[in-house]
Amino acid sequence: MVFVKGGTYWQGSKEDPYAANEWAHRTTVSSFYISNTEVTQSQWQEVMGTNPSKFPGKDRPVEYVSWYDAVKFCNALSVKEGLIPAYTITNDKVEWDKSANGYRLPTEAEWEYAARGGQFGAITDEPLKKAPYAGSDTSAAPVGWYETNSNKGTKPVAQKAVNALGLYDMSGNVWEWCWDWYGAYPKDDAVNPDGSGNQTGQKVLRGGSWFTPEKLLRTTYRYWNVPTFKVNSVGFRIARNAEVQEGKKEEEVITLPGGLNLFEALSPPAQHR
């Protein structure tokens, strides 16, 4: 897991034609951990005992997973490692215990902050006039897989360049579920927003995928779908609370199932077939 030191940044952008859905506003996020790759099929298999993916490959991201599937994985991994599960799941109702130390999905605000490089790239004096990709200001090609370079499928994780935090595939490969219900951004400043006030019935997805046009890999682009939705271009990565909010734990190494060390020293919905 990569430690992401919290901060205040301009979330969203003023880039046309996306500005209405990406309303630029000041957002503060606390420090947190996030995995430096999307959850792989081998990691999923070790925890859940199955593999729902349509593009088999142990180092490829797990896909064809719903939002509910993703939160169940987070809880199962937490139990496996002796952590307090972040979620209480009762039928289709999921409650988040924000004091829990277990694995969880990143919030939309955390996801964008991390994708843009945290304190190394997300913090700017003014709102973005043109949103970057995760690790590239000009083109997604060096950092992500999308419709023109993916050969119509997912790729093993960590094959492209990292962003400033050492995160792979924040642009492209598979869409990534976030915790939040989708809704219009607030007009005022926000602190650790989680989308709980939005009652749209849609969950946020971020990052674009192997199937989408390059522009949808922008770090501010917002996609959404119902939490039961699953397709071969949707996966996720995981996050955890940072118990100590100040200072970076450079020596801590956290290894997820599948043998992949996830620590790095560097500190209108798309149509699918």
Coordinates of C-alpha atoms in Angstrom, one line a residue:
M1 CA 0.0 0.0 0.0
V2 CA 1.2 3.5 -0.7
F3 CA 0.9 6.2 1.9
V4 CA -0.8 9.3 0.6
K5 CA -0.4 12.4 2.8
G6 CA -3.6 14.4 2.9
G7 CA -4.1 17.9 1.7
T8 CA -6.5 20.4 0.1
Y9 CA -6.8 20.6 -3.6
W10 CA -9.1 21.7 -6.4
Q11 CA -11.2 18.7 -7.3
G12 CA -12.7 18.6 -10.7
S13 CA -11.9 20.8 -13.7
K14 CA -13.0 23.7 -15.9
E15 CA -12.2 21.8 -19.1
D16 CA -14.9 21.9 -21.7
P17 CA -17.1 20.0 -22.4
Y18 CA -16.8 18.3 -19.0
A19 CA -16.9 21.2 -16.6
A20 CA -20.6 20.9 -15.7
N21 CA -20.1 17.4 -14.3
E22 CA -16.6 18.2 -12.9
W23 CA -17.5 21.3 -11.0
A24 CA -14.2 22.6 -9.7
H25 CA -14.3 23.0 -5.9
R26 CA -11.9 22.9 -3.0
T27 CA -11.7 19.5 -1.3
T28 CA -9.7 18.4 1.7
V29 CA -8.8 14.8 2.3
S30 CA -7.1 13.2 5.3
S31 CA -4.1 10.9 4.8
F32 CA -4.8 7.4 3.7
Y33 CA -3.2 4.3 2.1
I34 CA -4.1 3.1 -1.4
S35 CA -2.9 0.1 -3.4
N36 CA -0.5 0.9 -6.1
T37 CA -2.2 -1.5 -8.6
E38 CA -5.7 -2.6 -9.3
V39 CA -6.6 -5.8 -7.4
T40 CA -5.4 -8.7 -9.6
Q41 CA -7.0 -12.0 -10.4
S42 CA -4.5 -13.9 -8.3
Q43 CA -5.3 -11.7 -5.3
W44 CA -9.0 -12.1 -5.7
Q45 CA -8.7 -15.9 -6.2
E46 CA -6.7 -16.2 -3.0
V47 CA -9.2 -14.3 -0.9
M48 CA -12.5 -15.3 -2.6
G49 CA -11.7 -18.7 -4.1
T50 CA -13.2 -17.8 -7.5
N51 CA -12.3 -15.8 -10.5
P52 CA -15.1 -14.0 -12.3
S53 CA -12.8 -12.3 -14.9
K54 CA -13.5 -12.6 -18.6
F55 CA -9.8 -11.9 -19.5
P56 CA -8.0 -14.6 -17.5
G57 CA -4.5 -13.9 -16.3
K58 CA -3.2 -14.0 -12.7
D59 CA -1.5 -10.5 -13.0
R60 CA -4.4 -8.9 -14.9
P61 CA -6.9 -6.9 -12.9
V62 CA -9.9 -8.8 -11.7
E63 CA -13.0 -7.5 -13.6
Y64 CA -16.6 -8.4 -14.1
V65 CA -17.1 -7.5 -10.4
S66 CA -20.0 -5.3 -9.1
W67 CA -19.6 -2.7 -6.4
Y68 CA -21.1 -5.1 -3.9
D69 CA -18.5 -7.7 -4.9
A70 CA -15.7 -5.2 -4.3
V71 CA -16.9 -4.3 -0.8
K72 CA -17.2 -8.0 0.1
F73 CA -13.6 -8.6 -1.1
C74 CA -12.5 -5.7 1.2
N75 CA -14.2 -7.3 4.2
A76 CA -12.9 -10.8 3.4
L77 CA -9.3 -9.5 3.0
S78 CA -9.6 -7.6 6.3
V79 CA -10.8 -10.7 8.1
K80 CA -8.0 -12.8 6.5
E81 CA -5.4 -10.3 7.9
G82 CA -7.0 -9.9 11.3
L83 CA -8.2 -6.4 10.7
I84 CA -11.5 -4.8 11.6
P85 CA -13.8 -4.9 8.5
A86 CA -14.8 -1.5 7.3
Y87 CA -18.2 -2.5 6.1
T88 CA -21.4 -4.0 7.7
I89 CA -23.3 -5.7 4.8
T90 CA -27.0 -6.5 5.3
N91 CA -28.6 -7.6 2.0
D92 CA -28.1 -4.7 -0.3
K93 CA -27.4 -2.2 2.5
V94 CA -23.7 -1.4 3.2
E95 CA -22.6 0.8 6.1
W96 CA -19.1 2.1 6.4
D97 CA -17.4 2.2 9.9
K98 CA -15.0 5.0 9.3
S99 CA -13.0 4.1 12.5
A100 CA -12.2 0.6 11.2
N101 CA -8.7 -0.3 10.2
G102 CA -9.6 -2.8 7.5
Y103 CA -9.5 -2.5 3.7
R104 CA -12.1 -0.4 1.9
L105 CA -12.8 1.3 -1.4
P106 CA -11.3 4.8 -1.8
T107 CA -13.7 7.7 -1.9
E108 CA -14.0 9.6 -5.1
A109 CA -12.1 12.5 -3.6
E110 CA -9.3 10.3 -2.4
W111 CA -9.2 8.5 -5.8
E112 CA -8.8 11.8 -7.7
Y113 CA -6.3 13.2 -5.3
A114 CA -4.2 10.0 -5.6
A115 CA -4.5 9.8 -9.3
R116 CA -3.2 13.4 -9.7
G117 CA -0.2 12.6 -7.5
G118 CA -1.4 13.8 -4.1
Q119 CA 0.9 16.6 -2.7
F120 CA 3.2 16.0 -5.6
G121 CA 0.7 17.0 -8.3
A122 CA -2.9 17.6 -7.2
I123 CA -2.3 20.7 -5.2
T124 CA -2.6 23.8 -7.5
D125 CA -3.2 27.5 -7.0
E126 CA -6.2 27.5 -9.4
P127 CA -8.7 24.9 -10.8
L128 CA -7.5 22.8 -13.6
K129 CA -8.2 24.3 -17.1
K130 CA -7.2 21.0 -18.7
A131 CA -7.2 17.8 -16.7
P132 CA -4.1 15.5 -16.9
Y133 CA -3.9 11.8 -17.1
A134 CA -2.5 9.9 -14.1
G135 CA 1.2 10.5 -14.6
S136 CA 1.1 12.4 -18.0
D137 CA 0.0 15.9 -18.9
T138 CA -0.3 15.3 -22.6
S139 CA -1.2 11.8 -23.5
A140 CA -2.5 8.6 -21.8
A141 CA -0.3 6.4 -24.0
P142 CA 2.7 6.3 -21.5
V143 CA 0.5 5.5 -18.5
G144 CA -2.6 3.7 -19.6
W145 CA -4.4 1.1 -21.7
Y146 CA -7.5 2.3 -23.7
E147 CA -9.3 1.6 -26.9
T148 CA -6.5 2.3 -29.4
N149 CA -3.7 0.5 -27.6
S150 CA -5.3 -2.3 -25.6
N151 CA -5.9 -4.8 -28.4
K152 CA -9.5 -5.1 -27.0
G153 CA -8.7 -6.4 -23.5
T154 CA -7.1 -5.9 -20.2
K155 CA -3.4 -6.0 -19.6
P156 CA -1.3 -7.2 -16.7
V157 CA -1.1 -4.5 -14.0
A158 CA 2.0 -2.3 -13.6
Q159 CA 3.1 -2.4 -17.3
K160 CA 2.9 1.3 -17.9
A161 CA 4.6 4.3 -16.2
V162 CA 3.6 5.3 -12.6
N163 CA 2.3 8.6 -11.5
A164 CA 4.1 10.9 -8.9
L165 CA 2.9 8.6 -6.1
G166 CA 4.1 5.4 -7.7
L167 CA 0.6 4.3 -8.6
Y168 CA -0.1 2.2 -11.8
D169 CA -3.1 2.2 -14.1
M170 CA -5.0 5.0 -12.5
S171 CA -5.7 5.9 -16.1
G172 CA -7.1 3.0 -18.1
N173 CA -7.0 -0.8 -18.0
V174 CA -10.3 -1.1 -15.9
W175 CA -12.7 1.3 -14.5
E176 CA -12.4 1.4 -10.7
W177 CA -15.3 1.5 -8.2
C178 CA -15.3 4.2 -5.5
W179 CA -17.3 4.2 -2.3
D180 CA -19.4 7.2 -3.2
W181 CA -22.9 7.5 -4.5
Y182 CA -22.7 9.6 -7.7
G183 CA -24.2 13.1 -7.6
A184 CA -23.4 16.7 -8.4
Y185 CA -20.4 18.1 -6.8
P186 CA -20.9 20.6 -3.9
K187 CA -20.6 24.3 -4.7
D188 CA -18.7 25.0 -1.5
D189 CA -15.6 23.6 0.0
A190 CA -15.7 20.0 1.1
V191 CA -13.8 18.0 3.8
N192 CA -13.5 14.2 3.3
P193 CA -16.7 14.0 1.2
D194 CA -18.1 10.5 0.7
G195 CA -21.2 11.0 -1.5
S196 CA -23.5 10.0 1.3
G197 CA -25.9 12.9 0.6
N198 CA -26.4 11.7 -3.0
Q199 CA -29.5 9.5 -3.6
T200 CA -29.1 8.8 -7.2
G201 CA -28.8 5.0 -6.9
Q202 CA -25.5 5.1 -8.9
K203 CA -22.0 4.4 -7.6
V204 CA -19.0 6.3 -8.9
L205 CA -16.4 4.7 -11.2
R206 CA -13.2 6.3 -12.2
G207 CA -10.2 6.0 -14.5
G208 CA -11.4 4.8 -17.8
S209 CA -10.7 1.4 -19.2
W210 CA -9.2 -0.7 -22.1
F211 CA -12.6 -0.2 -23.9
T212 CA -12.9 3.6 -23.6
P213 CA -11.6 6.6 -25.6
E214 CA -8.5 8.3 -24.3
K215 CA -10.3 11.4 -23.0
L216 CA -12.2 9.3 -20.5
L217 CA -8.9 8.4 -18.8
R218 CA -8.6 12.0 -17.6
T219 CA -8.1 12.1 -13.8
T220 CA -11.2 14.2 -13.3
Y221 CA -13.6 12.3 -15.5
R222 CA -16.6 10.8 -13.7
Y223 CA -18.5 7.7 -14.7
W224 CA -21.3 6.0 -12.8
N225 CA -23.5 3.0 -12.7
V226 CA -25.7 0.9 -10.4
P227 CA -23.9 -1.0 -7.7
T228 CA -25.0 -4.4 -9.2
F229 CA -23.4 -3.5 -12.6
K230 CA -20.6 -5.7 -13.8
V231 CA -18.8 -5.9 -17.1
N232 CA -15.4 -7.0 -18.3
S233 CA -14.0 -3.4 -18.1
V234 CA -14.8 -2.7 -14.4
G235 CA -12.5 -3.6 -11.4
F236 CA -11.2 -1.7 -8.4
R237 CA -8.3 -1.0 -6.1
I238 CA -8.3 -0.8 -2.3
A239 CA -7.6 1.7 0.4
R240 CA -7.1 1.9 4.1
N241 CA -7.3 4.6 6.8
A242 CA -4.0 6.0 7.9
E243 CA -3.9 5.6 11.6
V244 CA -1.2 8.3 11.9
Q245 CA -2.1 11.3 9.8
E246 CA 1.2 13.0 10.0
G247 CA 4.5 11.7 8.7
K248 CA 5.2 9.0 6.1
K249 CA 5.9 5.4 7.1
E250 CA 8.7 4.7 4.6
E251 CA 9.8 1.4 6.1
E252 CA 6.3 -0.2 6.2
V253 CA 5.8 -2.9 3.6
I254 CA 2.3 -4.4 3.1
T255 CA 2.0 -7.4 0.9
L256 CA -1.4 -8.4 -0.5
P257 CA -2.5 -12.0 -1.5
G258 CA -0.9 -13.2 -4.7
G259 CA 2.6 -12.2 -3.7
L260 CA 2.6 -8.7 -5.2
N261 CA 4.3 -6.2 -2.9
L262 CA 2.1 -3.1 -3.1
F263 CA 4.3 -0.7 -1.2
E264 CA 6.2 2.0 -3.2
A265 CA 8.9 4.2 -1.7
L266 CA 7.5 7.0 -3.8
S267 CA 5.7 8.3 -1.3
P268 CA -23.0 10.2 -19.7
P269 CA -21.7 6.5 -18.8
A270 CA -19.6 4.8 -21.4
Q271 CA -21.3 2.1 -23.4
H272 CA -19.8 -1.4 -23.1
R273 CA -20.3 -4.4 -25.2

